[in-house]
C-alpha positions as MATLAB code, in Angstrom:
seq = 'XXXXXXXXXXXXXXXXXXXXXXXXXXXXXXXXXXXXXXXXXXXXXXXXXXXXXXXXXXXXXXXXXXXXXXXXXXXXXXXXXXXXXXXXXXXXXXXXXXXXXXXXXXXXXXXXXXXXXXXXXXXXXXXXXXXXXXXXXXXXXXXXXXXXXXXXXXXXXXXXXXXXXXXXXXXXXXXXXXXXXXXXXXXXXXXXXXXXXXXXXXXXXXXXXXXXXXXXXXXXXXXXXXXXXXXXXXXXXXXXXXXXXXXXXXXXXXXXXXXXXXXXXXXXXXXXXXXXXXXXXXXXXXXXXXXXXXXXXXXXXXXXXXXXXXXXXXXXXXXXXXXXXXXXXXXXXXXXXXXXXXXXXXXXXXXXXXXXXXXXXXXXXXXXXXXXXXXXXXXXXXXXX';
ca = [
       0.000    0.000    0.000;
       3.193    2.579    0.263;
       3.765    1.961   -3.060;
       0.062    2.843   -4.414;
      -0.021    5.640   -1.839;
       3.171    6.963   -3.407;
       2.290    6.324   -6.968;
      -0.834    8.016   -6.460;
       1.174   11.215   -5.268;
       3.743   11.233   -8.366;
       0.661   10.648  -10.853;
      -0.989   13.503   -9.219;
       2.100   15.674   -8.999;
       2.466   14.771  -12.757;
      -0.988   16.773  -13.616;
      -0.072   19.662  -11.455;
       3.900   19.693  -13.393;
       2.409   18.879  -16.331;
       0.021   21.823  -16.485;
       1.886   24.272  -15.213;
       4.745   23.370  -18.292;
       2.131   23.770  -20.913;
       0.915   26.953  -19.943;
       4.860   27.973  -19.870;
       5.117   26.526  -23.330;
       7.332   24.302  -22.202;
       7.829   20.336  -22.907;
       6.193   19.108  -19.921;
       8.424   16.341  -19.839;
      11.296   18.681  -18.176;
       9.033   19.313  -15.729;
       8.100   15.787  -14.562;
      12.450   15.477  -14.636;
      12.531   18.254  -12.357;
       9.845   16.889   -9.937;
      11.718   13.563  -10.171;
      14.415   15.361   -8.600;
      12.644   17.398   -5.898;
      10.567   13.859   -4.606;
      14.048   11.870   -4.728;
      17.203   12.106   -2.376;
      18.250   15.317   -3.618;
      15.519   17.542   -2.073;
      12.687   15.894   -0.051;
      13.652   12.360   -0.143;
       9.485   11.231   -0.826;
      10.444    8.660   -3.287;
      13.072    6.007   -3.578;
      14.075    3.796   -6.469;
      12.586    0.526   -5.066;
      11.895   -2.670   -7.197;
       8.188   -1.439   -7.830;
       9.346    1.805   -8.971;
      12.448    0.765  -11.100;
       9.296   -2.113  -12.514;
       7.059    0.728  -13.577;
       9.591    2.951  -15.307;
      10.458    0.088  -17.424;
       7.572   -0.445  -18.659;
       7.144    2.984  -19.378;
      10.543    3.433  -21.515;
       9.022    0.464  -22.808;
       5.743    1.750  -23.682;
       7.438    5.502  -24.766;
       9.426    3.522  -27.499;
       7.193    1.359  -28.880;
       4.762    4.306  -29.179;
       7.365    6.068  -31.199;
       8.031    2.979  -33.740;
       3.726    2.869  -34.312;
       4.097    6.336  -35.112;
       7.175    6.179  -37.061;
       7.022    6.114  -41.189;
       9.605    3.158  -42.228;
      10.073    4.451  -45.749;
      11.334    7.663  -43.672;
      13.739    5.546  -42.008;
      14.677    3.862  -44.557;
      15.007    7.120  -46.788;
      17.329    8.526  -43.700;
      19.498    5.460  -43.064;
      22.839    6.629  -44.377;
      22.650   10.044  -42.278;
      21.401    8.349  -39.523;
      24.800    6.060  -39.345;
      26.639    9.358  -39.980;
      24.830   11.274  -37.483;
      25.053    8.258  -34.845;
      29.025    8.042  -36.065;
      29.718   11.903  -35.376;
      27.849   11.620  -32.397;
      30.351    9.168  -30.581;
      33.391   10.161  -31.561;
      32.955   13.909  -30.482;
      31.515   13.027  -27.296;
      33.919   10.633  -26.257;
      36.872   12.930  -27.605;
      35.900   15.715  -25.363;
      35.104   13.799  -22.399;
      38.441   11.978  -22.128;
      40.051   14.728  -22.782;
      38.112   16.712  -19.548;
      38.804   13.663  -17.686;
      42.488   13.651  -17.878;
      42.774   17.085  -17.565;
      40.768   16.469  -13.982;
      43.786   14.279  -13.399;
      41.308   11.169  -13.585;
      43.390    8.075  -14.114;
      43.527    6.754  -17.892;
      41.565    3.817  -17.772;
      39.090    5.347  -15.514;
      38.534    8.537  -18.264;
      38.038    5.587  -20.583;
      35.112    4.543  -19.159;
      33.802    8.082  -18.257;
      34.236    8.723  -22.314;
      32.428    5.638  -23.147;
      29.519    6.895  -20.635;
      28.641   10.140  -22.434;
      28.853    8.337  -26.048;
      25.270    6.698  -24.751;
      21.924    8.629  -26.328;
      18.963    8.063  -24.930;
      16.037    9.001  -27.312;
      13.840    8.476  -24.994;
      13.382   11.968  -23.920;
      13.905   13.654  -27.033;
      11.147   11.291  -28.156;
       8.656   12.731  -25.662;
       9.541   16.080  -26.839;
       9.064   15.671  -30.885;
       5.764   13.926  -30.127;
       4.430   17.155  -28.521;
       5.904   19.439  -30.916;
       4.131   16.951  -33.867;
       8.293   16.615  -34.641;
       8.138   12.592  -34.594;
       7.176   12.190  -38.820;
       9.456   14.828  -40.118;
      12.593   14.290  -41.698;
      14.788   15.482  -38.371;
      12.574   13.108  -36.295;
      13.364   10.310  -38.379;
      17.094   10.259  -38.838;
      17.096   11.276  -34.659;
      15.519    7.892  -34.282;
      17.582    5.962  -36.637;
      20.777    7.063  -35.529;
      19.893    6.640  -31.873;
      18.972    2.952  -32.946;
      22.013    3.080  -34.571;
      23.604    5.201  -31.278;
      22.541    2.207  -28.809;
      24.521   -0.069  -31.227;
      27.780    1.502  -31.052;
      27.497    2.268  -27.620;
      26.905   -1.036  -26.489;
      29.427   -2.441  -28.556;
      32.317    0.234  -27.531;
      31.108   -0.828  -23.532;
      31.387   -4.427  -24.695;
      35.134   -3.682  -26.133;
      36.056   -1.271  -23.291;
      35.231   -2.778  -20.006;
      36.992   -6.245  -21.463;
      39.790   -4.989  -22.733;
      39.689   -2.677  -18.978;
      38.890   -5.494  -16.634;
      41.403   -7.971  -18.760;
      38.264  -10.275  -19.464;
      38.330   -9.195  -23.542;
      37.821  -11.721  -25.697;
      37.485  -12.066  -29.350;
      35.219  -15.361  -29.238;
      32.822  -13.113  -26.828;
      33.065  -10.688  -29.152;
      31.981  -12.757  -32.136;
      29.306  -14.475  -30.090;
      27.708  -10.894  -29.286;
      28.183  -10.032  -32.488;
      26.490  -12.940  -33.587;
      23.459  -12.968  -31.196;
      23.098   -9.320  -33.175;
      22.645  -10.461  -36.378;
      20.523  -13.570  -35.411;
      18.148  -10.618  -33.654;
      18.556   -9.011  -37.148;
      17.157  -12.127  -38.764;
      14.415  -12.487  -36.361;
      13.452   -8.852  -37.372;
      13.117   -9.339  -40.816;
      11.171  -12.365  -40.954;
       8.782  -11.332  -37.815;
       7.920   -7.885  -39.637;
       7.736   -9.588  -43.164;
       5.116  -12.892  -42.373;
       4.719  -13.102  -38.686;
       3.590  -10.100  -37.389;
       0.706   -9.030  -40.123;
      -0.748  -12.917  -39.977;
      -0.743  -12.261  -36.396;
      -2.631   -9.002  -35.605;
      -5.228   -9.871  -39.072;
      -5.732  -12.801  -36.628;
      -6.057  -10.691  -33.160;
      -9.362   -8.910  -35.080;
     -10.880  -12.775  -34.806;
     -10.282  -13.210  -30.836;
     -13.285  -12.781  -29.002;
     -11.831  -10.423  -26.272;
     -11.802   -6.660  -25.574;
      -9.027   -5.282  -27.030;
      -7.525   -7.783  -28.523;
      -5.579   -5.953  -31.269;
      -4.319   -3.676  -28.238;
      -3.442   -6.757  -26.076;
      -1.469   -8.723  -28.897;
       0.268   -5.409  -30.539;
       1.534   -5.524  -26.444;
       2.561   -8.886  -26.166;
       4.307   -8.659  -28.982;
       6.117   -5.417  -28.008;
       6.905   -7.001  -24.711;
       8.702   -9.899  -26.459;
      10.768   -7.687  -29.241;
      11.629   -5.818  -25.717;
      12.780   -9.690  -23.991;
      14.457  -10.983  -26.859;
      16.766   -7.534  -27.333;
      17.735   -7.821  -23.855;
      18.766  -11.087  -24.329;
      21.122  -10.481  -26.953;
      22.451   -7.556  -25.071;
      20.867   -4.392  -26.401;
      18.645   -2.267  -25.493;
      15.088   -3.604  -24.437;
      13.873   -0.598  -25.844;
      15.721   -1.093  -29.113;
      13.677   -4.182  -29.136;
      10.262   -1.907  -28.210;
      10.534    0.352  -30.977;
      11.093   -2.023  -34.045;
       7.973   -3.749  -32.869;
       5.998   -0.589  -32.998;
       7.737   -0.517  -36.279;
       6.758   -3.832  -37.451;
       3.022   -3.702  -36.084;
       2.380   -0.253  -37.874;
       3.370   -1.574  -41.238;
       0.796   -4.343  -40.508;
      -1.737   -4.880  -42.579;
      -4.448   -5.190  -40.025;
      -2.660   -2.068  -37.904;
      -5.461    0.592  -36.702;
      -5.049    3.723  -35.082;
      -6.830    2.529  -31.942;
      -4.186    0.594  -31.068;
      -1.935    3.297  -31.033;
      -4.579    5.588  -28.938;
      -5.288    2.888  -26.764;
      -1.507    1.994  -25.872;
      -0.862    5.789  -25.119;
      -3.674    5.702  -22.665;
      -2.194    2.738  -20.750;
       1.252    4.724  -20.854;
       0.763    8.016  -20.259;
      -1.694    7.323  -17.703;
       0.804    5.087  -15.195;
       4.118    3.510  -16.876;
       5.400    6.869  -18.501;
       5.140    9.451  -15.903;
       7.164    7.081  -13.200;
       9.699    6.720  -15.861;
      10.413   10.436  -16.219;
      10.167   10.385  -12.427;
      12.136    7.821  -11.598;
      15.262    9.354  -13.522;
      15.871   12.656  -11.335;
      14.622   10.454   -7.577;
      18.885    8.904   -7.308;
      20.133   12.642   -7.865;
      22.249   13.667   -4.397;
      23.697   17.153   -4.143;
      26.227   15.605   -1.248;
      29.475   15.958   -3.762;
      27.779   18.611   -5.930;
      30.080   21.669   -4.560;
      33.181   19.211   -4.446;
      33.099   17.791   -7.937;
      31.366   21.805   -8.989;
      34.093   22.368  -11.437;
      34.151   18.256  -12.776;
      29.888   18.510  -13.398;
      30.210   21.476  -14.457;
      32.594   20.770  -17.468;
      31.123   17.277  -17.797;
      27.712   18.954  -18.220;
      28.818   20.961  -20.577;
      31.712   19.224  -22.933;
      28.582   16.325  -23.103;
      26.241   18.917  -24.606;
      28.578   20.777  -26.867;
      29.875   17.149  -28.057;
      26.483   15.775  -29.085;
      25.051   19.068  -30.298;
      28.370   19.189  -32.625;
      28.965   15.846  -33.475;
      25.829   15.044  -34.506;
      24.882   18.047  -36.067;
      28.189   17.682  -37.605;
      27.173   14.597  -39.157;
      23.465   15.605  -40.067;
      25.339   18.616  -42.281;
      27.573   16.541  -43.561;
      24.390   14.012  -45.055;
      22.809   17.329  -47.359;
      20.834   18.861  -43.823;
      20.536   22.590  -43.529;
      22.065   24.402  -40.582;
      18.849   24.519  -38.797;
      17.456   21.371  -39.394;
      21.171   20.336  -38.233;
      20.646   21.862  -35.223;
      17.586   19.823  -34.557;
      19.342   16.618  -35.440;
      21.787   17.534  -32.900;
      19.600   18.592  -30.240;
      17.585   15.677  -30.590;
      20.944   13.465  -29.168;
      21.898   15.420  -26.615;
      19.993   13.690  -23.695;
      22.111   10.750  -21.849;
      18.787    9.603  -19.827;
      18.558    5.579  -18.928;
      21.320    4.526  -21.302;
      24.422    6.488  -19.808;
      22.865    5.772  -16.654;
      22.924    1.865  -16.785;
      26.061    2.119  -18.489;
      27.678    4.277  -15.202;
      26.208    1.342  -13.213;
      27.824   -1.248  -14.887;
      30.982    0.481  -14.664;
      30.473    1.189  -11.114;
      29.692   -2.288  -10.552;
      32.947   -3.849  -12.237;
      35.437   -0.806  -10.517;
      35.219    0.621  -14.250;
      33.820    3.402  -11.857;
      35.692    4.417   -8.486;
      33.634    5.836   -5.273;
      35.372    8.970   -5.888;
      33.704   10.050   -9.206;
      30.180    8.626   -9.767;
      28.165   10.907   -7.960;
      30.067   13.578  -10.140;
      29.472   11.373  -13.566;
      25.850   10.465  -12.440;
      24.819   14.255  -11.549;
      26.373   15.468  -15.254;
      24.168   12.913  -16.916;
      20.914   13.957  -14.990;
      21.539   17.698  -15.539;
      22.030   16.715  -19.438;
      18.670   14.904  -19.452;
      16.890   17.781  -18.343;
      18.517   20.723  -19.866;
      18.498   18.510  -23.458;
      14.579   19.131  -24.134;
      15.436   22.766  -23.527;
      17.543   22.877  -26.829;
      15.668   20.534  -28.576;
      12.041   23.043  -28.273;
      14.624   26.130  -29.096;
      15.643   24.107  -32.146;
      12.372   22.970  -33.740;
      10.976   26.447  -32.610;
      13.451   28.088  -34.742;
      12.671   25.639  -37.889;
       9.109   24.981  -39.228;
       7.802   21.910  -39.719;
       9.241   20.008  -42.985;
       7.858   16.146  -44.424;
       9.021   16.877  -47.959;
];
């Protein structure tokens, strides 16, 4: 009952954010950051990250995804897919560049800045997603290469993390390596041939099954196994989440009350904790310690995405400003660079002595990112063509 009581405060918190945002013109995602922040450690200390909590922000990056892959056009991806890899590219290398190069000059051992580098490579889209949905951003061209080169972002990341912390921890391995590799491609595979036969004979026949919602409850099963099987092969469960929204839209048998009906379930619960969930670990204990480290952290992993992947969106035929979207859209860190901390935390990738530092610089990122991303669309009018 703590839990419900709790979850019925953050919910209602949510409306009250939420509201106030909109009437600010504001993405009223960056406010539900900011009250994840003021509920968790940092300020009152309401809300922890327990199991039930961590449970129902899954599902709700979950959810957030797979919404964006119904309401993504596929020819638009594919149309995109070469600036997208260049965009996702640019986007690493400049980030990780700058980092290491703020970490050593903090006098952070090498192998250590290593790590810290490979942190801020991470994108998380899922923010930036929230943002071009209420800006009606998600379907234009800038929406759809942000999407395919975070897919494309996740990828690299992983793989770099993969690399890194075995070459780091001397566990590296080039039959691992393979192996992972391998599980990729077999996912790959699985893809295809889902989204080609599986999937359409399956939700033509979902419209047969005598139960309410059925479409709904089948389009979510099947999102919640794209979601299993790309964890399993070591990516992203939301990777996995937004090629079945993918898949399912380019059904034959797809409806748009599937889509309306899933964004009721989301936005209702799953979605708000999420947002929630990512400021509630935020502590201000080191803050004026580590002041100068966040602060240069904060802003070398801004600068690096903003450039690097605008860098490669101008380099693919985009226009300054729509450039400026692209790289906007990347900026936010989010989940990803968070779980990726963790698991350098957890293997000493990560020493005592810097992760409050690293972990603060990625929160501040996730909520000044939307901030760009509404100056950048606001500055460039919608364009399909």
């Amino acid at each position: 009952m703590e839990f419900i009581t709790l979850l019925a405060l953050m919910l209602f918190l949510t409306l009250v954010v939420s509201h106030i945002f909109n009437r600010l013109n504001l993405p009223a995602v960056i406010g539900q950051l900011i009250l994840g922040v003021i509920l968790g450690k940092g300020v009152l200390n309401i809300v922890q990250s327990t199991h039930e909590v961590e449970l129902f922000a899954e599902i709700g990056v979950i959810l957030l995804m797979f919404l964006a892959g119904l309401e993504s056009d596929l020819k638009l991806l594919r149309k995109h897919l070469r600036p997208s890899i260049n965009v996702a590219i640019m986007g690493v290398i400049v980030p990780v560049l700058l980092t290491l190069i703020t970490a050593l000059i903090f006098n952070i051992n090498l192998k250590e800045s290593i790590f810290i580098s490979v942190v801020f490579a991470a994108t998380s889209v899922s923010i930036s997603v929230e943002v071009l949905k209420s800006l009606n951003y998600l379907s234009s061209n800038s929406g759809a290469v942000i999407l395919g080169a975070a897919v494309a972002d996740d990828i690299l990341a992983i793989s770099i993390l993969s690399i890194m912390s075995g070459t780091l921890t001397g566990n590296f391995s080039a039959q691992k390596l393979m192996m992972l590799f391998g599980m990729w491609v077999l996912f790959g595979v699985i893809i295809y041939v889902a989204h080609r036969w599986i999937i359409p004979q399956i939700m033509k026949l979902s419209e047969y099954i005598d139960a309410t919602h059925a479409p709904t409850i089948m389009a979510l099963v099947i999102c919640m196994i794209f979601a299993y099987i790309a964890d399993i092969v070591q990516l992203d469960a939301v990777l996995g989440a937004f090629v079945a929204g993918i898949a399912i839209s380019n059904a034959p048998k797809y409806n748009e009350k599937i889509n309306r009906n899933i964004e009721i379930i989301g936005y209702s619960i799953f979605i708000p904790v999420f947002f929630i969930s990512i400021g509630i670990s935020l502590e201000f204990n080191s803050f004026f310690k580590d002041f100068w480290l966040i602060l240069v952290l904060t802003i070398t992993g801004i600068v690096g995405k903003l450039i690097g992947a605008g860098f490669g969106a101008r380099v693919s035929g985009f226009d300054l400003k729509d450039s400026y979207v692209i790289g906007s859209g990347m900026i936010s860190r989010g989940e990803m660079a968070l779980i990726i901390a963790q698991i350098g935390y957890g293997v000493k990738l990560l020493s005592d002595e810097y992760y409050s530092a690293v972990i603060i610089s990625i929160i501040l990122i996730t909520i000044l990112a939307p901030f760009f991303l509404k100056n950048s669309i606001s500055k460039n009018p919608l364009n399909t063509n």
